[in-house]
Short mmCIF file of C-alpha atoms in Angstrom, two decimals:
data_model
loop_
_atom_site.label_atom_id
_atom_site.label_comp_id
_atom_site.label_asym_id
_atom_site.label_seq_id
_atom_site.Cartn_x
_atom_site.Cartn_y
_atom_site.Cartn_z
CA UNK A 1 29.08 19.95 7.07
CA UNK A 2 26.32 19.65 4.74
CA UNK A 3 28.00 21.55 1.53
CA UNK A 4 29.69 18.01 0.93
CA UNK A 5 26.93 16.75 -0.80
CA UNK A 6 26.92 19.07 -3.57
CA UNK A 7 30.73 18.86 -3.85
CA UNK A 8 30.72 14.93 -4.20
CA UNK A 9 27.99 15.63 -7.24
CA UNK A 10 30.43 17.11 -9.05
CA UNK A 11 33.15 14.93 -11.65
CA UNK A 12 35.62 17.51 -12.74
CA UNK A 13 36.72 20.74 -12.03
CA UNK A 14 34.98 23.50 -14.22
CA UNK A 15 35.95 27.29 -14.36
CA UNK A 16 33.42 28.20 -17.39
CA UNK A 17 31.23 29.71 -17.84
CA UNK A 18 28.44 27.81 -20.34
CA UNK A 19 26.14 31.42 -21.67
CA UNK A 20 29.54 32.23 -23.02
CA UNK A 21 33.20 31.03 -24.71
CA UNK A 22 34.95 28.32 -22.18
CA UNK A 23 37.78 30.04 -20.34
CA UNK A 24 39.38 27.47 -18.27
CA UNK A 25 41.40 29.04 -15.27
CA UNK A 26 44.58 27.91 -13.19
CA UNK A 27 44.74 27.40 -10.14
CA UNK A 28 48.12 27.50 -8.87
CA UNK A 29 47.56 28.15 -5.25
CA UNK A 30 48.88 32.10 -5.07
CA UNK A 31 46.71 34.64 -3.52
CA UNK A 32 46.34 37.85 -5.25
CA UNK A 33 46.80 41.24 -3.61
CA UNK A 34 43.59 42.31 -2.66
CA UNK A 35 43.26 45.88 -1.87
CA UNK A 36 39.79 45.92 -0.69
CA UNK A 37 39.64 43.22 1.86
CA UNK A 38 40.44 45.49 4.66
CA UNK A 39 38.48 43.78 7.24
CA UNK A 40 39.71 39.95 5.99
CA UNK A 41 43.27 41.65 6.84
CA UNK A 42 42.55 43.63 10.26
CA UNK A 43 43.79 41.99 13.30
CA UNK A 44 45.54 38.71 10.74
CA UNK A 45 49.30 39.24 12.03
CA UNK A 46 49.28 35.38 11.21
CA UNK A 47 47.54 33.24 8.43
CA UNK A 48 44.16 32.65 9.12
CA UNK A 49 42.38 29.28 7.21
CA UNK A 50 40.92 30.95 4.44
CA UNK A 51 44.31 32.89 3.95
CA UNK A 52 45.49 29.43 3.23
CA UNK A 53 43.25 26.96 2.15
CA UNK A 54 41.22 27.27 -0.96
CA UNK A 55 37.41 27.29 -0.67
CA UNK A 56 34.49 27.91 -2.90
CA UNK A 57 31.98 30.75 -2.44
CA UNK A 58 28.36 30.14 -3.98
CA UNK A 59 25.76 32.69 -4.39
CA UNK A 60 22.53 33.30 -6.52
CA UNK A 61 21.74 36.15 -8.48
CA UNK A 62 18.90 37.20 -10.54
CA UNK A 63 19.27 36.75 -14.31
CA UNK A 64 19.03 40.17 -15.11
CA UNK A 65 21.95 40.96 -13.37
CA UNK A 66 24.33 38.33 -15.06
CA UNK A 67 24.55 40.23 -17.82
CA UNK A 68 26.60 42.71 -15.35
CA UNK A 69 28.98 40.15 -14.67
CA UNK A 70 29.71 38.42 -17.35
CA UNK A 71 30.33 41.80 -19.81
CA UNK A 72 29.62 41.95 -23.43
CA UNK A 73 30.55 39.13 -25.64
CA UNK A 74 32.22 37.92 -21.86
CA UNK A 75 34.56 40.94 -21.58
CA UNK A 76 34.04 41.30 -17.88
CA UNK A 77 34.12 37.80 -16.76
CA UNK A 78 37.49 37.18 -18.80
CA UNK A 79 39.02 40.18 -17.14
CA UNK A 80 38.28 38.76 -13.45
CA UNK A 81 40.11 35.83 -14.82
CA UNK A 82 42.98 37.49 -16.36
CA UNK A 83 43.21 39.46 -13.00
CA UNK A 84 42.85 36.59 -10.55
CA UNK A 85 44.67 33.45 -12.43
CA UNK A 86 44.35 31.85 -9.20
CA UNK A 87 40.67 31.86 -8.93
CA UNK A 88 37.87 30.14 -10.34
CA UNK A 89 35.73 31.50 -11.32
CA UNK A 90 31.85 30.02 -13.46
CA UNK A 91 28.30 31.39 -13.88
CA UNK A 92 25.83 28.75 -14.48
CA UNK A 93 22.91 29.47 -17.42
CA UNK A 94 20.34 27.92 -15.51
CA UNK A 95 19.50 24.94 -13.78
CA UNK A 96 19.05 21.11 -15.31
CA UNK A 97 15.39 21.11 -13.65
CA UNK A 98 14.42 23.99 -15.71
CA UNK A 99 14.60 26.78 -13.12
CA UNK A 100 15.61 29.99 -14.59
CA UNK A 101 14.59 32.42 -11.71
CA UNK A 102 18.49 32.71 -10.64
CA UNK A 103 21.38 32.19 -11.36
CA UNK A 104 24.37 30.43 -9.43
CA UNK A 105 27.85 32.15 -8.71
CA UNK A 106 30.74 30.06 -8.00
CA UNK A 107 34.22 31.90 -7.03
CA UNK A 108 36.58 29.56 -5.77
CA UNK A 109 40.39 30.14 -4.46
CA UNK A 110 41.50 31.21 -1.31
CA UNK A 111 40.22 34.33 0.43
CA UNK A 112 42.33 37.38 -0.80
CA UNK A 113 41.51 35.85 -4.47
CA UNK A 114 37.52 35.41 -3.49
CA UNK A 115 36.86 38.84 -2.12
CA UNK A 116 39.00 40.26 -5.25
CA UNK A 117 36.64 38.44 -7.55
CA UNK A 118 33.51 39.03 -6.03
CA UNK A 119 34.10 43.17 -5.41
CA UNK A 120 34.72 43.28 -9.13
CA UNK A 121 31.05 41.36 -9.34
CA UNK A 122 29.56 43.67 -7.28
CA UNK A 123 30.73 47.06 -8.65
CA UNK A 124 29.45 45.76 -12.28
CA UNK A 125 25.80 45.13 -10.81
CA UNK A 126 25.99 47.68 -9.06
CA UNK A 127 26.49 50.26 -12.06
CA UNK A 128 24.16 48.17 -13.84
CA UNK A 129 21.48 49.06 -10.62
CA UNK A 130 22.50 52.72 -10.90
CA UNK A 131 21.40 52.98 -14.64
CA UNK A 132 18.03 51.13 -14.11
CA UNK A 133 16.96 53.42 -11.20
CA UNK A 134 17.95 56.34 -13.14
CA UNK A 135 16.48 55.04 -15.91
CA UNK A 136 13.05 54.28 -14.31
CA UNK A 137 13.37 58.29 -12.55
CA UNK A 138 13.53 59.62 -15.53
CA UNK A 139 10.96 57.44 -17.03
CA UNK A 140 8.56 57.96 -14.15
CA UNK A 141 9.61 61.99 -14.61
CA UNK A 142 10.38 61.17 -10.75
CA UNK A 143 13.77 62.27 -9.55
CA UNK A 144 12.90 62.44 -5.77
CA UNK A 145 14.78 59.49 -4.99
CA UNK A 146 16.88 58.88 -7.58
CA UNK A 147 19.93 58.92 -5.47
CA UNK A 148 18.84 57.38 -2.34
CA UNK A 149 18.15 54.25 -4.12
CA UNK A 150 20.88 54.21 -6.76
CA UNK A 151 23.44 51.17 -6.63
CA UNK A 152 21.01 48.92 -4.53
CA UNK A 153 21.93 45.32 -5.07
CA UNK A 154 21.46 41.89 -3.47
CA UNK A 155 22.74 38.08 -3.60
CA UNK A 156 21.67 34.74 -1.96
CA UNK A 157 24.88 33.33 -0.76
CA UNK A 158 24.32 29.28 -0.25
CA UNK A 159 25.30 28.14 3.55
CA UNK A 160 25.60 24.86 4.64
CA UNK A 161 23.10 24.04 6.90
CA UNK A 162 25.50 22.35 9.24
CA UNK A 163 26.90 26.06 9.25
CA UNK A 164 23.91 28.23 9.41
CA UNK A 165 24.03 27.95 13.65
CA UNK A 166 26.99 30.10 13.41
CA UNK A 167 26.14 32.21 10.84
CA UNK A 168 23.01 33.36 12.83
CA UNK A 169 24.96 33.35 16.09
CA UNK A 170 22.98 33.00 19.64
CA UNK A 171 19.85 35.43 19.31
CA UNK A 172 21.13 36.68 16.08
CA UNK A 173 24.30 38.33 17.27
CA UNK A 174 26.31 36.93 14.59
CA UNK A 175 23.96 38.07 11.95
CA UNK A 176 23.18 41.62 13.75
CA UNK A 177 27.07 42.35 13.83
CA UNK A 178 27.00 41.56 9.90
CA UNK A 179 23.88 44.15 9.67
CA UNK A 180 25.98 46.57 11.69
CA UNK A 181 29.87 45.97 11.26
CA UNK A 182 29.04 46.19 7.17
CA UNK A 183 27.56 49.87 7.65
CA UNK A 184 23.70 48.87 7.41
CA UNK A 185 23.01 46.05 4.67
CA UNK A 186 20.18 43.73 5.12
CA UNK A 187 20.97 40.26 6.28
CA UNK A 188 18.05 37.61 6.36
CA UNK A 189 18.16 33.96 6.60
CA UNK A 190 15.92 31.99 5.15
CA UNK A 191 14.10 29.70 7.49
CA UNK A 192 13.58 26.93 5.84
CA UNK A 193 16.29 25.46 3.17
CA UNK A 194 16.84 22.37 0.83
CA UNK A 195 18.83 19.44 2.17
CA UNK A 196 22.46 20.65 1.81
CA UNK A 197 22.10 24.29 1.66
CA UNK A 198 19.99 27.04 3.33
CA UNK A 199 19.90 30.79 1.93
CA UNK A 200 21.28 33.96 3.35
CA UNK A 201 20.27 37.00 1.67
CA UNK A 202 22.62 40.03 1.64
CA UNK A 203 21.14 43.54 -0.09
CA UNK A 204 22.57 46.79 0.29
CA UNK A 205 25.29 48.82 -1.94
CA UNK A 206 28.63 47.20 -3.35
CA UNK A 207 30.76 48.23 -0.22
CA UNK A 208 28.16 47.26 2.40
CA UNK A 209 27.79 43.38 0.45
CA UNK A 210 31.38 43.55 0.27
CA UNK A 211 32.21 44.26 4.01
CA UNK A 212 29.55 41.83 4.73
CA UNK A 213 31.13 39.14 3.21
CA UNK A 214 34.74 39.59 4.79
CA UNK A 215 32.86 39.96 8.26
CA UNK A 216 30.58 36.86 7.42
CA UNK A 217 33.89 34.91 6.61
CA UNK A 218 35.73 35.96 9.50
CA UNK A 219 32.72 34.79 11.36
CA UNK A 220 32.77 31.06 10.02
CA UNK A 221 36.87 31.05 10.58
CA UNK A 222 36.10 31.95 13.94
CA UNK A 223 32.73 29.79 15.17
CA UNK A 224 34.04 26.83 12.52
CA UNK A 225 37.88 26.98 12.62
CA UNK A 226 37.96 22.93 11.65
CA UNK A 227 34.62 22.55 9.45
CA UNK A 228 35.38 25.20 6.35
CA UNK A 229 34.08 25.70 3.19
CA UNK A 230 34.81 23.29 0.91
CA UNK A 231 36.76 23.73 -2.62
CA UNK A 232 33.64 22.37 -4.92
CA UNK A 233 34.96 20.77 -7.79
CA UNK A 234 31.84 21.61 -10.48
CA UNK A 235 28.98 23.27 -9.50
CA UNK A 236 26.53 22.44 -12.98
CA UNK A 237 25.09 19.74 -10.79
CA UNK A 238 24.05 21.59 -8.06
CA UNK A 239 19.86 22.26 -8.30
CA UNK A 240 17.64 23.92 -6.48
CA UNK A 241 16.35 21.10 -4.20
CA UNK A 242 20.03 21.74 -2.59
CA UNK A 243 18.94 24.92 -1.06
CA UNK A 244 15.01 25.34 -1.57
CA UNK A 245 12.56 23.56 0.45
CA UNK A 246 11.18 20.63 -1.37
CA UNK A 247 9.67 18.43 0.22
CA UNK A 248 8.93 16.20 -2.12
CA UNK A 249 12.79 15.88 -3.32
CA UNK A 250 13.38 15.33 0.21
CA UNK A 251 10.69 12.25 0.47
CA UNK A 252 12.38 10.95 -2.86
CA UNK A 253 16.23 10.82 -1.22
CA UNK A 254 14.17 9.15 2.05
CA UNK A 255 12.43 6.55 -0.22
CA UNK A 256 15.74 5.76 -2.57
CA UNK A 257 17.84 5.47 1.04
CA UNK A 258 15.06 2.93 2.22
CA UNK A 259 15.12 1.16 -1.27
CA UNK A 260 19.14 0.84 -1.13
CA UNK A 261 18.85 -0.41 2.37
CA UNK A 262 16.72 -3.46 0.67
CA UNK A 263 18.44 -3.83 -2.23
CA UNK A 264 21.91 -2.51 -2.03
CA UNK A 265 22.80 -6.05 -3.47
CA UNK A 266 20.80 -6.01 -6.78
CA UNK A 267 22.29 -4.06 -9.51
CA UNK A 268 19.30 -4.29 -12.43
CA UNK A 269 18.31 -0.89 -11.87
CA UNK A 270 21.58 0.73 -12.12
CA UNK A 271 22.10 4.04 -14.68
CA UNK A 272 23.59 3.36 -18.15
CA UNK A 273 26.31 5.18 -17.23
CA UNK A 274 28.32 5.48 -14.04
CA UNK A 275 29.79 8.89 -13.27
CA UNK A 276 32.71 9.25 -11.10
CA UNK A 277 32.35 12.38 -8.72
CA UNK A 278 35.76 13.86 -6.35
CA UNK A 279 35.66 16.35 -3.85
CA UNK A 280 38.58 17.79 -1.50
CA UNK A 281 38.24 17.54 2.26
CA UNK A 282 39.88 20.26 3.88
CA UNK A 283 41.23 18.28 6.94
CA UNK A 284 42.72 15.17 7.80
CA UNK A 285 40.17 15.26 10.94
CA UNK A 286 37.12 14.95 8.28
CA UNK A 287 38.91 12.29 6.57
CA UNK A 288 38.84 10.29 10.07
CA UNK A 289 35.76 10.82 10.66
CA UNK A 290 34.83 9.49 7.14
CA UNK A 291 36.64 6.53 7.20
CA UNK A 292 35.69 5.77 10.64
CA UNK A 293 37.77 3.23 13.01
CA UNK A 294 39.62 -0.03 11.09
CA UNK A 295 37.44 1.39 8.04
CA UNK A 296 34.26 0.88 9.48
CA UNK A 297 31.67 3.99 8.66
CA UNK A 298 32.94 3.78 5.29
CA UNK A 299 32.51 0.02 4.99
CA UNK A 300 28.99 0.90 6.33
CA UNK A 301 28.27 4.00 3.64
CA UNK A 302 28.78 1.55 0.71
CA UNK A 303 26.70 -1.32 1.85
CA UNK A 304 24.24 1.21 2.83
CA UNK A 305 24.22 2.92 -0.84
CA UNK A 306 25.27 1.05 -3.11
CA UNK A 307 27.93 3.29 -4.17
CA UNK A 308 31.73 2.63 -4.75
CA UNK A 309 33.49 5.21 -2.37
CA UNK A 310 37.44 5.68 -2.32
CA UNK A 311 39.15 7.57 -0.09
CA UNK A 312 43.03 8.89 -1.08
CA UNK A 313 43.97 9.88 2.41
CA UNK A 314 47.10 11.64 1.41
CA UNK A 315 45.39 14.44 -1.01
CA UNK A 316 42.56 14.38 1.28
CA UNK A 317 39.89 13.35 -1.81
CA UNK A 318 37.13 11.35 -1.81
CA UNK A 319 35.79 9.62 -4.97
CA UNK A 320 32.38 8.19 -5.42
CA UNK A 321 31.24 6.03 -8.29
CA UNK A 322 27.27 4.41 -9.18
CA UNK A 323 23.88 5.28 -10.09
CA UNK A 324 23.07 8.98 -9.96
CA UNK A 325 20.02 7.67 -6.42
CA UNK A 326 23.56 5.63 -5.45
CA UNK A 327 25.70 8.90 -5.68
CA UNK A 328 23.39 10.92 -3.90
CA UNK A 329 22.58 8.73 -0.58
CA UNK A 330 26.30 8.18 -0.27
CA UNK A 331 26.88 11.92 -0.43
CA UNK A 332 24.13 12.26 2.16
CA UNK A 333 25.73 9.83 4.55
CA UNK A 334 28.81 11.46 4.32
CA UNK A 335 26.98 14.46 4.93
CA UNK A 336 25.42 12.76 7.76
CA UNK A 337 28.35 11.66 9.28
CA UNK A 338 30.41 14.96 9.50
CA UNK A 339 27.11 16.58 10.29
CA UNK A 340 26.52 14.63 13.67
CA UNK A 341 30.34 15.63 14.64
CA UNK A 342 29.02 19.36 15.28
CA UNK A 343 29.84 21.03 18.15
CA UNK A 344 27.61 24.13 17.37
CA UNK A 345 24.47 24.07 17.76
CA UNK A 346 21.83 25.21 15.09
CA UNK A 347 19.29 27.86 14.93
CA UNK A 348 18.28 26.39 11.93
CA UNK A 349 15.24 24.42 12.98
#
């Protein structure tokens, strides 16, 4: 369940977003009515988990396109909220490492509130796609194809890699019935991925990304009843080595885990300031498995990194306190230790 370590990066829980005026939303826990989430309703006679549990969705886009979503002087974005008080809803400006090639999307609530939020994304970038191409027709004095093209849009939604085996199904089935099932978008996962996070890549028109998505989370429901999507508590500290390949990120988090195994007793490198960071787990099950029997994994995860780790077993929260290399590792092992409780295998590798 690897989209824990991003979650237990976070310290608060952040609706804005930062390009424009702070809008904080509520969450109050009621769905509401979503009249395009035909296929997230078909067949439901009783509550399926993301009916009921609250969950985060995370996808890039390009920054041309935010514009789209967020509206002028943040007209659009507000209106989501105003629509959908029960979702969260935040648009990052960038990324702390400096990478401005996308974007990150962060819609969080449960499902009837998600797939509200995100079809009112869509059908901005998608009139925002309609103008270009016409634009560029008329600039090219090319009309030819100046419908067949019109509305064309795409995201990058971030899977866990711990989910990515069912996303891709055996042979692809699971992604080909996404490809078909959503009326013909494009559906490609990324091979490779950074250590939390791999990329799937969605491009089509607004309804095909739209179906796509309720089919893609009726998929996970199904393969991953147990392991959901997690409610991420502030996604500013998610970066790129989460879902990019980068290797040499990846050899840093393998050299700090080797340096806290030798030295998870000294404390004269320790950050100026200590950041506490809470996520929710969605099950009890995953708290079990986190505290491990008479306390033991968790007894092991804080010798091994360092970190101060506290588990409230009644709200289902973890909290996680240290050095930013101290955070991380103990965000991996957590990782690490829901990870090796999978019972589907991956077509990741």
């Amino acid at each position: 369940m690897s989209d824990i370590l991003p979650n237990l990066l976070s310290d608060m829980h952040n609706s804005d977003y930062t390009e424009e005026q702070p809008t904080p939303s509520t969450n109050d826990g009621n769905a509401t009515t979503n009249n395009s989430s035909n296929a997230a309703a078909a067949g439901s006679s009783s509550c399926s988990p993301y009916d009921v549990n609250s969950f985060t969705l995370l996808f890039l886009v390009r920054p041309a396109v935010v514009g789209a979503i967020i509206g002028r002087e943040g007209t659009h974005i507000k209106e989501l909220r105003a629509h959908n008080p029960s979702a969260s809803i935040t648009v990052t400006p960038g990324f702390a490492d400096g990478t401005n090639d996308w974007r990150l999307v962060a819609i969080t609530g449960v499902r009837s509130c998600v797939l509200k939020v995100y079809a009112g994304m869509l059908k901005s970038m998608s009139v925002m796609a309609h103008n270009n191409n016409n634009n560029n027709n008329n600039n090219n004095n090319n009309n030819n194809n100046s419908n067949s093209m019109s509305g064309k849009i795409g995201v990058k939604f971030l899977i866990p890699k711990s989910h990515m085996g069912a996303v891709i199904g055996k042979g692809g089935s699971n992604i080909n019935k996404v490809r078909q099932d959503s009326g013909g978008a494009s559906v490609v996962a990324e091979k490779q991925g950074g250590y939390v996070y791999r990329l799937l890549e969605m491009s089509g028109d607004a309804h095909q990304l739209e179906i796509g998505l309720q089919i893609l989370l009726q998929i996970l429901e199904s393969e991953m009843p147990d392991k959901l999507l997690l409610d991420i508590t502030n996604v500013h500290q998610i970066q790129p080595h989460h879902f990019e390949f980068h290797p040499e990120k990846q050899q840093q988090q393998q050299q700090r885990r080797s340096n806290n195994n030798n030295n998870n007793n000294n404390n004269n490198n320790r950050d100026v300031e200590e950041v506490v960071v809470k996520m929710t787990v969605p099950t009890e099950i995953a708290i079990g498995k986190i505290i491990g029997k008479g306390g033991s994994k968790i007894q092991s995860m804080r010798q091994e990194s360092g970190a101060t780790i506290h588990v409230d077993s009644k709200a289902r929260e973890i909290s996680i306190s240290g050095t930013e290399s101290e955070r991380e590792l103990a965000c991996q092992l957590i990782s690490e230790t829901l990870e090796s409780q999978e019972s589907i295998p991956s077509n990741s590798d």
